[in-house]
CSV table of C-alpha atoms in Angstrom, one decimal:
chain,number,residue,atom,x,y,z
A,455,MET,CA,-29.8,37.1,121.5
A,456,THR,CA,-26.6,38.0,123.4
A,457,ARG,CA,-26.5,41.5,121.9
A,458,LYS,CA,-30.2,42.0,122.9
A,459,ALA,CA,-29.6,40.8,126.4
A,460,ALA,CA,-26.6,43.1,126.8
A,461,TYR,CA,-28.5,46.1,125.4
A,462,LEU,CA,-31.2,45.4,128.1
A,463,GLY,CA,-28.5,45.3,130.8
A,464,ASN,CA,-28.8,41.5,131.4
A,465,LEU,CA,-25.1,40.9,131.4
A,466,ASP,CA,-25.2,37.5,133.1
A,467,ASP,CA,-27.8,36.2,130.6
A,468,ALA,CA,-25.7,37.7,127.7
A,469,LEU,CA,-22.6,35.9,129.0
A,470,GLU,CA,-24.4,32.6,129.2
A,471,LEU,CA,-25.8,33.0,125.7
A,472,ILE,CA,-22.4,33.9,124.1
A,473,GLU,CA,-20.7,31.0,125.9
A,474,PHE,CA,-23.5,28.7,124.6
A,475,ALA,CA,-22.8,30.0,121.1
A,476,GLN,CA,-19.1,29.0,121.5
A,477,VAL,CA,-19.8,25.4,122.4
A,478,ARG,CA,-19.0,24.1,118.9
A,479,PHE,CA,-16.2,26.5,118.0
A,480,ASP,CA,-14.8,23.7,115.7
A,481,ARG,CA,-17.7,24.3,113.4
A,482,LEU,CA,-17.1,28.0,113.0
A,483,THR,CA,-14.9,29.9,110.7
A,484,ALA,CA,-12.0,32.0,112.1
A,485,THR,CA,-14.0,35.1,111.5
A,486,ALA,CA,-17.0,33.8,113.4
A,487,ARG,CA,-14.7,32.8,116.3
A,488,ALA,CA,-13.2,36.3,116.3
A,489,MET,CA,-16.6,38.0,116.4
A,490,LEU,CA,-18.0,35.8,119.2
A,491,THR,CA,-14.8,36.0,121.3
A,492,THR,CA,-14.9,39.8,120.9
A,493,ILE,CA,-18.5,39.9,122.1
A,494,ARG,CA,-17.5,37.8,125.2
A,495,ALA,CA,-14.6,40.1,125.8
A,496,ARG,CA,-16.9,43.1,125.9
A,497,LEU,CA,-19.2,41.4,128.4
A,498,LEU,CA,-16.3,40.4,130.6
A,499,ALA,CA,-15.0,44.0,130.6
A,500,LEU,CA,-18.4,45.3,131.5
A,501,THR,CA,-18.6,43.0,134.5
A,502,GLY,CA,-15.1,44.1,135.7
A,503,ARG,CA,-13.3,40.9,134.7
A,504,TYR,CA,-10.6,42.9,133.0
A,505,ALA,CA,-7.8,40.3,132.7
A,506,GLU,CA,-10.2,37.8,131.2
A,507,ALA,CA,-11.5,40.4,128.8
A,508,GLN,CA,-8.0,41.4,127.6
A,509,ALA,CA,-7.2,37.7,127.1
A,510,ASP,CA,-10.3,37.3,125.0
A,511,VAL,CA,-9.3,40.3,122.9
A,512,ASP,CA,-5.9,38.7,122.3
A,513,ARG,CA,-7.6,35.4,121.3
A,514,ALA,CA,-10.0,37.3,119.0
A,515,ASP,CA,-7.0,38.9,117.3
A,516,ALA,CA,-5.4,35.5,116.8
A,517,HIS,CA,-8.7,34.2,115.3
A,518,PHE,CA,-9.0,37.2,113.0
A,519,ALA,CA,-5.4,36.8,111.8
A,520,ASP,CA,-6.6,33.4,110.3
A,521,HIS,CA,-9.8,34.7,108.8
A,522,ASP,CA,-10.7,33.8,105.3
A,523,PRO,CA,-13.7,35.8,103.9
A,524,ASP,CA,-14.3,33.2,101.2
A,525,ALA,CA,-15.0,30.6,103.9
A,526,ASP,CA,-17.5,32.8,105.8
A,527,PRO,CA,-21.2,32.6,105.5
A,528,PRO,CA,-22.8,35.6,103.6
A,529,TRP,CA,-24.3,37.1,106.8
A,530,LEU,CA,-20.8,37.5,108.2
A,531,CYS,CA,-19.5,39.7,105.4
A,532,TYR,CA,-19.7,42.8,107.6
A,533,TYR,CA,-17.0,41.5,110.0
A,534,ASP,CA,-13.9,42.8,108.2
A,535,ALA,CA,-10.8,44.4,109.6
A,536,ALA,CA,-12.6,47.7,110.3
A,537,GLU,CA,-15.3,46.0,112.2
A,538,HIS,CA,-12.8,43.9,114.2
A,539,GLN,CA,-10.9,47.0,115.2
A,540,GLY,CA,-14.0,48.8,116.2
A,541,SER,CA,-15.5,45.9,118.1
A,542,THR,CA,-12.3,45.0,120.0
A,543,GLY,CA,-11.8,48.7,120.7
A,544,LYS,CA,-15.3,48.9,122.2
A,545,ALA,CA,-14.6,45.8,124.3
A,546,LEU,CA,-11.5,47.5,125.8
A,547,ILE,CA,-13.2,50.8,126.6
A,548,PRO,CA,-14.1,49.8,130.2
A,549,ILE,CA,-10.5,48.7,130.9
A,550,ALA,CA,-9.1,51.9,129.4
A,551,GLN,CA,-11.5,54.0,131.5
A,552,ALA,CA,-10.8,52.1,134.7
A,553,SER,CA,-7.0,52.5,134.2
A,554,GLY,CA,-7.2,56.1,132.9
A,555,ASN,CA,-5.2,54.9,129.8
A,556,PRO,CA,-7.2,55.7,126.7
A,557,GLU,CA,-4.6,54.2,124.4
A,558,LEU,CA,-5.7,50.7,125.4
A,559,ALA,CA,-8.7,51.2,123.2
A,560,ALA,CA,-8.1,54.4,121.3
A,561,GLY,CA,-5.7,53.0,118.7
A,562,ARG,CA,-8.2,50.4,117.7
A,563,LEU,CA,-11.1,52.8,117.5
A,564,THR,CA,-9.0,55.2,115.4
A,565,ALA,CA,-8.0,52.3,113.1
A,566,ALA,CA,-11.7,51.4,112.7
A,567,VAL,CA,-12.6,55.0,111.7
A,568,GLU,CA,-9.7,55.0,109.1
A,569,LEU,CA,-10.6,51.5,107.7
A,570,GLN,CA,-14.4,51.7,107.5
A,571,ALA,CA,-15.5,52.0,104.0
A,572,ALA,CA,-17.8,54.7,102.7
A,573,ASP,CA,-20.8,52.3,102.5
A,574,TYR,CA,-20.5,51.8,106.3
A,575,PRO,CA,-20.9,55.5,107.6
A,576,ARG,CA,-23.0,54.4,110.6
A,577,SER,CA,-20.3,52.1,111.9
A,578,ARG,CA,-17.6,54.7,111.3
A,579,THR,CA,-19.7,57.2,113.3
A,580,PHE,CA,-20.2,54.8,116.2
A,581,SER,CA,-16.4,54.4,116.4
A,582,ARG,CA,-15.9,58.2,116.3
A,583,VAL,CA,-18.5,58.7,119.1
A,584,ARG,CA,-16.9,56.0,121.3
A,585,LEU,CA,-13.4,57.4,120.7
A,586,ALA,CA,-14.5,60.9,121.6
A,587,SER,CA,-16.3,59.6,124.7
A,588,LEU,CA,-13.3,57.6,125.8
A,589,LEU,CA,-11.0,60.6,125.4
A,590,MET,CA,-13.4,62.9,127.4
A,591,ALA,CA,-13.8,60.3,130.2
A,592,THR,CA,-10.0,59.9,130.6
A,593,GLY,CA,-9.2,63.6,130.6
A,594,TYR,CA,-8.4,64.5,127.0
A,595,PRO,CA,-11.2,66.9,126.1
A,596,ARG,CA,-9.3,69.0,123.6
A,597,GLU,CA,-8.5,65.9,121.6
A,598,ALA,CA,-12.1,64.6,121.9
A,599,VAL,CA,-13.8,67.7,120.6
A,600,PRO,CA,-12.9,67.6,116.9
A,601,ILE,CA,-13.8,63.9,116.8
A,602,GLY,CA,-17.1,64.5,118.5
A,603,ARG,CA,-17.9,67.4,116.2
A,604,GLN,CA,-17.4,65.2,113.2
A,605,ALA,CA,-19.6,62.5,114.8
A,606,VAL,CA,-22.4,65.1,115.3
A,607,ILE,CA,-22.2,66.1,111.6
A,608,ASP,CA,-22.3,62.5,110.6
A,609,THR,CA,-25.2,61.7,112.9
A,610,ALA,CA,-27.3,64.6,111.6
A,611,ALA,CA,-27.0,63.2,108.1
A,612,LEU,CA,-27.7,59.6,109.1
A,613,ARG,CA,-30.7,60.3,111.4
A,614,SER,CA,-29.9,57.3,113.6
A,615,GLN,CA,-31.6,57.2,117.0
A,616,ARG,CA,-29.0,54.9,118.4
A,617,LEU,CA,-26.2,57.2,117.4
A,618,THR,CA,-28.1,60.1,118.9
A,619,THR,CA,-28.3,58.2,122.2
A,620,GLU,CA,-24.6,57.4,122.1
A,621,LEU,CA,-23.9,61.1,121.4
A,622,HIS,CA,-25.8,62.0,124.6
A,623,GLY,CA,-23.4,59.6,126.4
A,624,LEU,CA,-20.6,61.7,125.0
A,625,ALA,CA,-22.3,64.9,126.3
A,626,ARG,CA,-22.4,63.3,129.8
A,627,SER,CA,-18.7,62.4,129.5
A,628,ALA,CA,-18.0,66.0,128.5
A,629,ALA,CA,-19.8,67.6,131.5
A,630,PRO,CA,-16.7,67.8,133.8
A,631,HIS,CA,-15.0,69.8,131.1
A,632,VAL,CA,-17.8,72.2,130.3
A,633,GLN,CA,-15.7,75.2,131.4
A,634,LEU,CA,-13.9,74.8,128.0
A,635,SER,CA,-15.8,76.8,125.4
A,636,ASP,CA,-15.3,74.2,122.6
A,637,VAL,CA,-16.6,71.5,124.9
A,638,ALA,CA,-19.6,73.6,125.8
A,639,GLU,CA,-20.3,74.2,122.1
A,640,LEU,CA,-20.1,70.4,121.4
A,641,ARG,CA,-22.6,69.7,124.2
A,642,HIS,CA,-24.9,72.3,122.7
A,643,ASP,CA,-24.6,70.8,119.3
A,644,ILE,CA,-25.4,67.4,120.6
A,645,ALA,CA,-28.5,68.8,122.5
A,646,THR,CA,-29.8,70.2,119.2
A,647,LEU,CA,-30.0,66.7,117.7
A,648,GLY,CA,-32.8,65.7,120.0
A,649,ARG,CA,-33.5,63.6,123.0
A,650,PRO,CA,-31.9,60.2,123.5
A,651,SER,CA,-34.1,57.1,123.3
A,652,THR,CA,-34.8,55.2,126.5
């Protein structure tokens, strides 16, 4: 419910829901605590509460350090080291953009791409798109282009509307750098994938 509320832009509702989910942390595994704390960190960052968001990422890291996959319920099997790096990296993107320091999130997103297994190509592609968008938005277009190109290739094979929508966000981030021919080509390639969903 929190994820849905956030997707719809209802950040206050999303925060209220995630904090309700955290009421009985004592009943949750370390992996579940890490996942919920990371979601809260993302919401805090989106609302400009950067110090609190960073503190939640630190707490999520501490929870994940104690994770025991054998103790987790089956539905949580997806939340492995790659997912944790990708989710915490995503949570830190607003802070990295506001500070102009992409490394606050880029290292985690890069780790997610490297760690994500072959059977999670969509997750790996989301991390690539987010990394490329972050680099574009913080003034590193040449570093962003090869990452973005690979994300376009991956998205074409996956046929994911959500990924296509995220790629259009990358194209918007790239607009200030369109004078660079490789950036212009990347934007053209994204446009050929189709229209983003609304």
